[in-house]
Amino acid sequence: MTGRIGLLLSKLVWVGEKVVSPLQRSDGPNKFRLSSMDTATTTYEGDSGWAKRPPATVECERCGAEIFHHSAWDDIDCPRCVAEYEPESFGDLELLYMTCPVCRSRMTHGRRHPKRFDIPQWATCERCRYHWEFDHSYGG
Ligand SMILES: [Zn+2]
Ligand SMILES: [Zn+2]
């Protein structure tokens, strides 16, 4: 009699374990997916070289309008007074800001050698951490 009850109890425990364990297992993949999403946000994009320069907004010398200059080798055309500048004269114009190509935020930019360069040498997006470098060989 007592032996039979013992067997029954152990069977119930076994069934209980079988019901619980699939639930625990389904927790696993969800947790894993979350952690892999976290690692994806810590990696950030970046480019180097003038050809891959982020879109820039410069000030028109003639009328002071903002000119959106998307790509480094495009002519710089003022939308207001129709002034045209060669791509090479980018450095002569006042750079107002650069636009992050990933999230469209205004970027922080600067020069490492202000005396030798009249164009920005780096730009960083504070929001998505996209970073552009004029020359990737600069270590700092
Ligand atoms: Zn203009
Ligand atoms: Zn960004």
mmCIF file with all atom_site columns, C-alpha atoms and ligand atoms in Angstrom:
data_model
loop_
_atom_site.group_PDB
_atom_site.id
_atom_site.type_symbol
_atom_site.label_atom_id
_atom_site.label_alt_id
_atom_site.label_comp_id
_atom_site.label_asym_id
_atom_site.label_entity_id
_atom_site.label_seq_id
_atom_site.pdbx_PDB_ins_code
_atom_site.Cartn_x
_atom_site.Cartn_y
_atom_site.Cartn_z
_atom_site.occupancy
_atom_site.B_iso_or_equiv
_atom_site.pdbx_formal_charge
_atom_site.auth_seq_id
_atom_site.auth_comp_id
_atom_site.auth_asym_id
_atom_site.auth_atom_id
_atom_site.pdbx_PDB_model_num
ATOM   1   C  CA . MET A 1 1   ? 0.000  0.000  0.000   1.00 0.00 ? 1   MET A CA 1
ATOM   2   C  CA . THR A 1 2   ? 2.611  2.531  1.059   1.00 0.00 ? 2   THR A CA 1
ATOM   3   C  CA . GLY A 1 3   ? 4.809  1.518  -1.866  1.00 0.00 ? 3   GLY A CA 1
ATOM   4   C  CA . ARG A 1 4   ? 2.021  2.318  -4.307  1.00 0.00 ? 4   ARG A CA 1
ATOM   5   C  CA . ILE A 1 5   ? 1.514  5.814  -2.950  1.00 0.00 ? 5   ILE A CA 1
ATOM   6   C  CA . GLY A 1 6   ? 5.208  6.481  -3.145  1.00 0.00 ? 6   GLY A CA 1
ATOM   7   C  CA . LEU A 1 7   ? 5.207  5.480  -6.808  1.00 0.00 ? 7   LEU A CA 1
ATOM   8   C  CA . LEU A 1 8   ? 2.226  7.716  -7.495  1.00 0.00 ? 8   LEU A CA 1
ATOM   9   C  CA . LEU A 1 9   ? 3.908  10.688 -5.845  1.00 0.00 ? 9   LEU A CA 1
ATOM   10  C  CA . SER A 1 10  ? 7.090  10.243 -7.785  1.00 0.00 ? 10  SER A CA 1
ATOM   11  C  CA . LYS A 1 11  ? 5.042  10.066 -10.982 1.00 0.00 ? 11  LYS A CA 1
ATOM   12  C  CA . LEU A 1 12  ? 3.347  13.373 -10.128 1.00 0.00 ? 12  LEU A CA 1
ATOM   13  C  CA . VAL A 1 13  ? 6.684  15.007 -9.472  1.00 0.00 ? 13  VAL A CA 1
ATOM   14  C  CA . TRP A 1 14  ? 7.954  13.728 -12.805 1.00 0.00 ? 14  TRP A CA 1
ATOM   15  C  CA . VAL A 1 15  ? 4.911  15.145 -14.633 1.00 0.00 ? 15  VAL A CA 1
ATOM   16  C  CA . GLY A 1 16  ? 5.285  18.439 -12.803 1.00 0.00 ? 16  GLY A CA 1
ATOM   17  C  CA . GLU A 1 17  ? 8.888  18.736 -13.893 1.00 0.00 ? 17  GLU A CA 1
ATOM   18  C  CA . LYS A 1 18  ? 7.920  18.004 -17.462 1.00 0.00 ? 18  LYS A CA 1
ATOM   19  C  CA . VAL A 1 19  ? 5.382  20.838 -17.458 1.00 0.00 ? 19  VAL A CA 1
ATOM   20  C  CA . VAL A 1 20  ? 7.699  23.355 -15.863 1.00 0.00 ? 20  VAL A CA 1
ATOM   21  C  CA . SER A 1 21  ? 10.803 22.747 -17.882 1.00 0.00 ? 21  SER A CA 1
ATOM   22  C  CA . PRO A 1 22  ? 9.459  23.771 -21.325 1.00 0.00 ? 22  PRO A CA 1
ATOM   23  C  CA . LEU A 1 23  ? 8.402  27.120 -19.834 1.00 0.00 ? 23  LEU A CA 1
ATOM   24  C  CA . GLN A 1 24  ? 11.869 27.677 -18.467 1.00 0.00 ? 24  GLN A CA 1
ATOM   25  C  CA . ARG A 1 25  ? 13.380 26.736 -21.774 1.00 0.00 ? 25  ARG A CA 1
ATOM   26  C  CA . SER A 1 26  ? 11.234 29.247 -23.676 1.00 0.00 ? 26  SER A CA 1
ATOM   27  C  CA . ASP A 1 27  ? 12.647 31.964 -21.422 1.00 0.00 ? 27  ASP A CA 1
ATOM   28  C  CA . GLY A 1 28  ? 16.092 31.256 -22.737 1.00 0.00 ? 28  GLY A CA 1
ATOM   29  C  CA . PRO A 1 29  ? 15.798 32.347 -26.368 1.00 0.00 ? 29  PRO A CA 1
ATOM   30  C  CA . ASN A 1 30  ? 14.012 35.566 -25.385 1.00 0.00 ? 30  ASN A CA 1
ATOM   31  C  CA . LYS A 1 31  ? 16.801 36.538 -23.036 1.00 0.00 ? 31  LYS A CA 1
ATOM   32  C  CA . PHE A 1 32  ? 19.355 35.734 -25.682 1.00 0.00 ? 32  PHE A CA 1
ATOM   33  C  CA . ARG A 1 33  ? 17.565 37.866 -28.256 1.00 0.00 ? 33  ARG A CA 1
ATOM   34  C  CA . LEU A 1 34  ? 17.555 40.819 -25.878 1.00 0.00 ? 34  LEU A CA 1
ATOM   35  C  CA . SER A 1 35  ? 21.246 40.577 -25.174 1.00 0.00 ? 35  SER A CA 1
ATOM   36  C  CA . SER A 1 36  ? 22.131 40.354 -28.854 1.00 0.00 ? 36  SER A CA 1
ATOM   37  C  CA . MET A 1 37  ? 20.077 43.504 -29.463 1.00 0.00 ? 37  MET A CA 1
ATOM   38  C  CA . ASP A 1 38  ? 22.117 45.245 -26.794 1.00 0.00 ? 38  ASP A CA 1
ATOM   39  C  CA . THR A 1 39  ? 25.371 44.386 -28.505 1.00 0.00 ? 39  THR A CA 1
ATOM   40  C  CA . ALA A 1 40  ? 23.990 45.687 -31.820 1.00 0.00 ? 40  ALA A CA 1
ATOM   41  C  CA . THR A 1 41  ? 23.431 49.146 -30.326 1.00 0.00 ? 41  THR A CA 1
ATOM   42  C  CA . THR A 1 42  ? 26.979 49.375 -28.973 1.00 0.00 ? 42  THR A CA 1
ATOM   43  C  CA . THR A 1 43  ? 28.508 48.909 -32.424 1.00 0.00 ? 43  THR A CA 1
ATOM   44  C  CA . TYR A 1 44  ? 28.374 52.162 -34.366 1.00 0.00 ? 44  TYR A CA 1
ATOM   45  C  CA . GLU A 1 45  ? 28.991 53.095 -37.964 1.00 0.00 ? 45  GLU A CA 1
ATOM   46  C  CA . GLY A 1 46  ? 31.769 55.192 -39.363 1.00 0.00 ? 46  GLY A CA 1
ATOM   47  C  CA . ASP A 1 47  ? 33.427 56.351 -42.568 1.00 0.00 ? 47  ASP A CA 1
ATOM   48  C  CA . SER A 1 48  ? 36.607 58.087 -43.632 1.00 0.00 ? 48  SER A CA 1
ATOM   49  C  CA . GLY A 1 49  ? 37.777 60.065 -46.635 1.00 0.00 ? 49  GLY A CA 1
ATOM   50  C  CA . TRP A 1 50  ? 36.487 63.225 -48.259 1.00 0.00 ? 50  TRP A CA 1
ATOM   51  C  CA . ALA A 1 51  ? 34.381 61.276 -50.781 1.00 0.00 ? 51  ALA A CA 1
ATOM   52  C  CA . LYS A 1 52  ? 32.351 59.804 -47.930 1.00 0.00 ? 52  LYS A CA 1
ATOM   53  C  CA . ARG A 1 53  ? 31.964 63.094 -46.129 1.00 0.00 ? 53  ARG A CA 1
ATOM   54  C  CA . PRO A 1 54  ? 28.591 63.523 -44.414 1.00 0.00 ? 54  PRO A CA 1
ATOM   55  C  CA . PRO A 1 55  ? 26.176 66.024 -46.009 1.00 0.00 ? 55  PRO A CA 1
ATOM   56  C  CA . ALA A 1 56  ? 27.153 69.549 -45.038 1.00 0.00 ? 56  ALA A CA 1
ATOM   57  C  CA . THR A 1 57  ? 25.329 72.862 -44.838 1.00 0.00 ? 57  THR A CA 1
ATOM   58  C  CA . VAL A 1 58  ? 27.382 75.931 -45.766 1.00 0.00 ? 58  VAL A CA 1
ATOM   59  C  CA . GLU A 1 59  ? 26.592 79.627 -45.868 1.00 0.00 ? 59  GLU A CA 1
ATOM   60  C  CA . CYS A 1 60  ? 26.305 81.400 -49.223 1.00 0.00 ? 60  CYS A CA 1
ATOM   61  C  CA . GLU A 1 61  ? 28.993 84.117 -49.490 1.00 0.00 ? 61  GLU A CA 1
ATOM   62  C  CA . ARG A 1 62  ? 26.733 86.296 -51.545 1.00 0.00 ? 62  ARG A CA 1
ATOM   63  C  CA . CYS A 1 63  ? 23.380 86.235 -49.751 1.00 0.00 ? 63  CYS A CA 1
ATOM   64  C  CA . GLY A 1 64  ? 23.978 84.345 -46.495 1.00 0.00 ? 64  GLY A CA 1
ATOM   65  C  CA . ALA A 1 65  ? 21.477 81.596 -47.285 1.00 0.00 ? 65  ALA A CA 1
ATOM   66  C  CA . GLU A 1 66  ? 22.064 78.065 -46.076 1.00 0.00 ? 66  GLU A CA 1
ATOM   67  C  CA . ILE A 1 67  ? 23.180 75.743 -48.867 1.00 0.00 ? 67  ILE A CA 1
ATOM   68  C  CA . PHE A 1 68  ? 22.723 72.027 -48.343 1.00 0.00 ? 68  PHE A CA 1
ATOM   69  C  CA . HIS A 1 69  ? 25.683 70.255 -49.925 1.00 0.00 ? 69  HIS A CA 1
ATOM   70  C  CA . HIS A 1 70  ? 24.933 66.572 -50.023 1.00 0.00 ? 70  HIS A CA 1
ATOM   71  C  CA . SER A 1 71  ? 27.946 64.995 -51.622 1.00 0.00 ? 71  SER A CA 1
ATOM   72  C  CA . ALA A 1 72  ? 31.578 66.135 -51.567 1.00 0.00 ? 72  ALA A CA 1
ATOM   73  C  CA . TRP A 1 73  ? 31.954 66.364 -55.361 1.00 0.00 ? 73  TRP A CA 1
ATOM   74  C  CA . ASP A 1 74  ? 28.669 68.113 -56.147 1.00 0.00 ? 74  ASP A CA 1
ATOM   75  C  CA . ASP A 1 75  ? 28.605 71.748 -57.227 1.00 0.00 ? 75  ASP A CA 1
ATOM   76  C  CA . ILE A 1 76  ? 27.487 74.020 -54.413 1.00 0.00 ? 76  ILE A CA 1
ATOM   77  C  CA . ASP A 1 77  ? 24.395 75.812 -55.652 1.00 0.00 ? 77  ASP A CA 1
ATOM   78  C  CA . CYS A 1 78  ? 22.658 78.468 -53.615 1.00 0.00 ? 78  CYS A CA 1
ATOM   79  C  CA . PRO A 1 79  ? 18.897 77.917 -53.660 1.00 0.00 ? 79  PRO A CA 1
ATOM   80  C  CA . ARG A 1 80  ? 18.194 81.603 -53.005 1.00 0.00 ? 80  ARG A CA 1
ATOM   81  C  CA . CYS A 1 81  ? 20.503 83.765 -55.155 1.00 0.00 ? 81  CYS A CA 1
ATOM   82  C  CA . VAL A 1 82  ? 21.557 81.028 -57.591 1.00 0.00 ? 82  VAL A CA 1
ATOM   83  C  CA . ALA A 1 83  ? 25.251 81.560 -56.821 1.00 0.00 ? 83  ALA A CA 1
ATOM   84  C  CA . GLU A 1 84  ? 27.338 78.575 -57.878 1.00 0.00 ? 84  GLU A CA 1
ATOM   85  C  CA . TYR A 1 85  ? 30.511 77.378 -56.240 1.00 0.00 ? 85  TYR A CA 1
ATOM   86  C  CA . GLU A 1 86  ? 32.933 74.691 -57.318 1.00 0.00 ? 86  GLU A CA 1
ATOM   87  C  CA . PRO A 1 87  ? 33.180 71.706 -54.977 1.00 0.00 ? 87  PRO A CA 1
ATOM   88  C  CA . GLU A 1 88  ? 36.826 72.738 -54.436 1.00 0.00 ? 88  GLU A CA 1
ATOM   89  C  CA . SER A 1 89  ? 35.781 76.049 -52.918 1.00 0.00 ? 89  SER A CA 1
ATOM   90  C  CA . PHE A 1 90  ? 33.992 74.283 -50.069 1.00 0.00 ? 90  PHE A CA 1
ATOM   91  C  CA . GLY A 1 91  ? 36.746 75.405 -47.704 1.00 0.00 ? 91  GLY A CA 1
ATOM   92  C  CA . ASP A 1 92  ? 36.217 79.070 -48.606 1.00 0.00 ? 92  ASP A CA 1
ATOM   93  C  CA . LEU A 1 93  ? 32.603 78.954 -47.519 1.00 0.00 ? 93  LEU A CA 1
ATOM   94  C  CA . GLU A 1 94  ? 31.476 79.095 -43.919 1.00 0.00 ? 94  GLU A CA 1
ATOM   95  C  CA . LEU A 1 95  ? 30.550 75.606 -42.743 1.00 0.00 ? 95  LEU A CA 1
ATOM   96  C  CA . LEU A 1 96  ? 27.446 75.817 -40.585 1.00 0.00 ? 96  LEU A CA 1
ATOM   97  C  CA . TYR A 1 97  ? 26.953 72.173 -39.697 1.00 0.00 ? 97  TYR A CA 1
ATOM   98  C  CA . MET A 1 98  ? 27.173 68.636 -40.988 1.00 0.00 ? 98  MET A CA 1
ATOM   99  C  CA . THR A 1 99  ? 24.254 66.226 -41.026 1.00 0.00 ? 99  THR A CA 1
ATOM   100 C  CA . CYS A 1 100 ? 24.527 62.651 -39.754 1.00 0.00 ? 100 CYS A CA 1
ATOM   101 C  CA . PRO A 1 101 ? 23.873 60.313 -42.704 1.00 0.00 ? 101 PRO A CA 1
ATOM   102 C  CA . VAL A 1 102 ? 22.423 57.709 -40.335 1.00 0.00 ? 102 VAL A CA 1
ATOM   103 C  CA . CYS A 1 103 ? 19.991 59.574 -38.053 1.00 0.00 ? 103 CYS A CA 1
ATOM   104 C  CA . ARG A 1 104 ? 19.936 63.085 -39.637 1.00 0.00 ? 104 ARG A CA 1
ATOM   105 C  CA . SER A 1 105 ? 21.074 64.851 -36.485 1.00 0.00 ? 105 SER A CA 1
ATOM   106 C  CA . ARG A 1 106 ? 23.430 67.809 -36.586 1.00 0.00 ? 106 ARG A CA 1
ATOM   107 C  CA . MET A 1 107 ? 26.948 66.597 -36.011 1.00 0.00 ? 107 MET A CA 1
ATOM   108 C  CA . THR A 1 108 ? 29.829 68.015 -34.012 1.00 0.00 ? 108 THR A CA 1
ATOM   109 C  CA . HIS A 1 109 ? 32.782 68.713 -36.298 1.00 0.00 ? 109 HIS A CA 1
ATOM   110 C  CA . GLY A 1 110 ? 36.291 70.042 -36.043 1.00 0.00 ? 110 GLY A CA 1
ATOM   111 C  CA . ARG A 1 111 ? 39.772 70.261 -37.438 1.00 0.00 ? 111 ARG A CA 1
ATOM   112 C  CA . ARG A 1 112 ? 42.934 68.638 -36.151 1.00 0.00 ? 112 ARG A CA 1
ATOM   113 C  CA . HIS A 1 113 ? 45.258 71.032 -37.991 1.00 0.00 ? 113 HIS A CA 1
ATOM   114 C  CA . PRO A 1 114 ? 43.408 74.353 -38.354 1.00 0.00 ? 114 PRO A CA 1
ATOM   115 C  CA . LYS A 1 115 ? 46.446 76.057 -39.921 1.00 0.00 ? 115 LYS A CA 1
ATOM   116 C  CA . ARG A 1 116 ? 46.875 73.538 -42.696 1.00 0.00 ? 116 ARG A CA 1
ATOM   117 C  CA . PHE A 1 117 ? 43.228 72.670 -43.333 1.00 0.00 ? 117 PHE A CA 1
ATOM   118 C  CA . ASP A 1 118 ? 40.283 74.887 -44.135 1.00 0.00 ? 118 ASP A CA 1
ATOM   119 C  CA . ILE A 1 119 ? 37.879 71.947 -44.238 1.00 0.00 ? 119 ILE A CA 1
ATOM   120 C  CA . PRO A 1 120 ? 36.583 69.840 -41.344 1.00 0.00 ? 120 PRO A CA 1
ATOM   121 C  CA . GLN A 1 121 ? 38.642 66.751 -40.576 1.00 0.00 ? 121 GLN A CA 1
ATOM   122 C  CA . TRP A 1 122 ? 36.249 64.916 -38.348 1.00 0.00 ? 122 TRP A CA 1
ATOM   123 C  CA . ALA A 1 123 ? 32.588 64.853 -37.445 1.00 0.00 ? 123 ALA A CA 1
ATOM   124 C  CA . THR A 1 124 ? 30.774 62.943 -34.753 1.00 0.00 ? 124 THR A CA 1
ATOM   125 C  CA . CYS A 1 125 ? 27.082 62.341 -34.191 1.00 0.00 ? 125 CYS A CA 1
ATOM   126 C  CA . GLU A 1 126 ? 26.266 62.651 -30.502 1.00 0.00 ? 126 GLU A CA 1
ATOM   127 C  CA . ARG A 1 127 ? 23.025 60.777 -30.971 1.00 0.00 ? 127 ARG A CA 1
ATOM   128 C  CA . CYS A 1 128 ? 23.892 57.572 -32.843 1.00 0.00 ? 128 CYS A CA 1
ATOM   129 C  CA . ARG A 1 129 ? 27.694 57.821 -32.499 1.00 0.00 ? 129 ARG A CA 1
ATOM   130 C  CA . TYR A 1 130 ? 28.348 57.750 -36.227 1.00 0.00 ? 130 TYR A CA 1
ATOM   131 C  CA . HIS A 1 131 ? 31.866 59.063 -36.759 1.00 0.00 ? 131 HIS A CA 1
ATOM   132 C  CA . TRP A 1 132 ? 33.520 60.432 -39.875 1.00 0.00 ? 132 TRP A CA 1
ATOM   133 C  CA . GLU A 1 133 ? 37.237 61.065 -40.267 1.00 0.00 ? 133 GLU A CA 1
ATOM   134 C  CA . PHE A 1 134 ? 38.866 62.939 -43.178 1.00 0.00 ? 134 PHE A CA 1
ATOM   135 C  CA . ASP A 1 135 ? 41.912 60.714 -42.999 1.00 0.00 ? 135 ASP A CA 1
ATOM   136 C  CA . HIS A 1 136 ? 41.752 57.449 -41.122 1.00 0.00 ? 136 HIS A CA 1
ATOM   137 C  CA . SER A 1 137 ? 45.538 57.440 -40.624 1.00 0.00 ? 137 SER A CA 1
ATOM   138 C  CA . TYR A 1 138 ? 45.277 60.110 -37.928 1.00 0.00 ? 138 TYR A CA 1
ATOM   139 C  CA . GLY A 1 139 ? 45.549 58.431 -34.557 1.00 0.00 ? 139 GLY A CA 1
ATOM   140 C  CA . GLY A 1 140 ? 44.901 61.642 -32.656 1.00 0.00 ? 140 GLY A CA 1
HETATM 141 ZN ZN . ZN  B 2 .   ? 23.122 82.857 -52.157 1.00 0.00 ? 1   ZN  B ZN 1
HETATM 142 ZN ZN . ZN  B 2 .   ? 23.517 60.004 -36.067 1.00 0.00 ? 2   ZN  B ZN 1
#
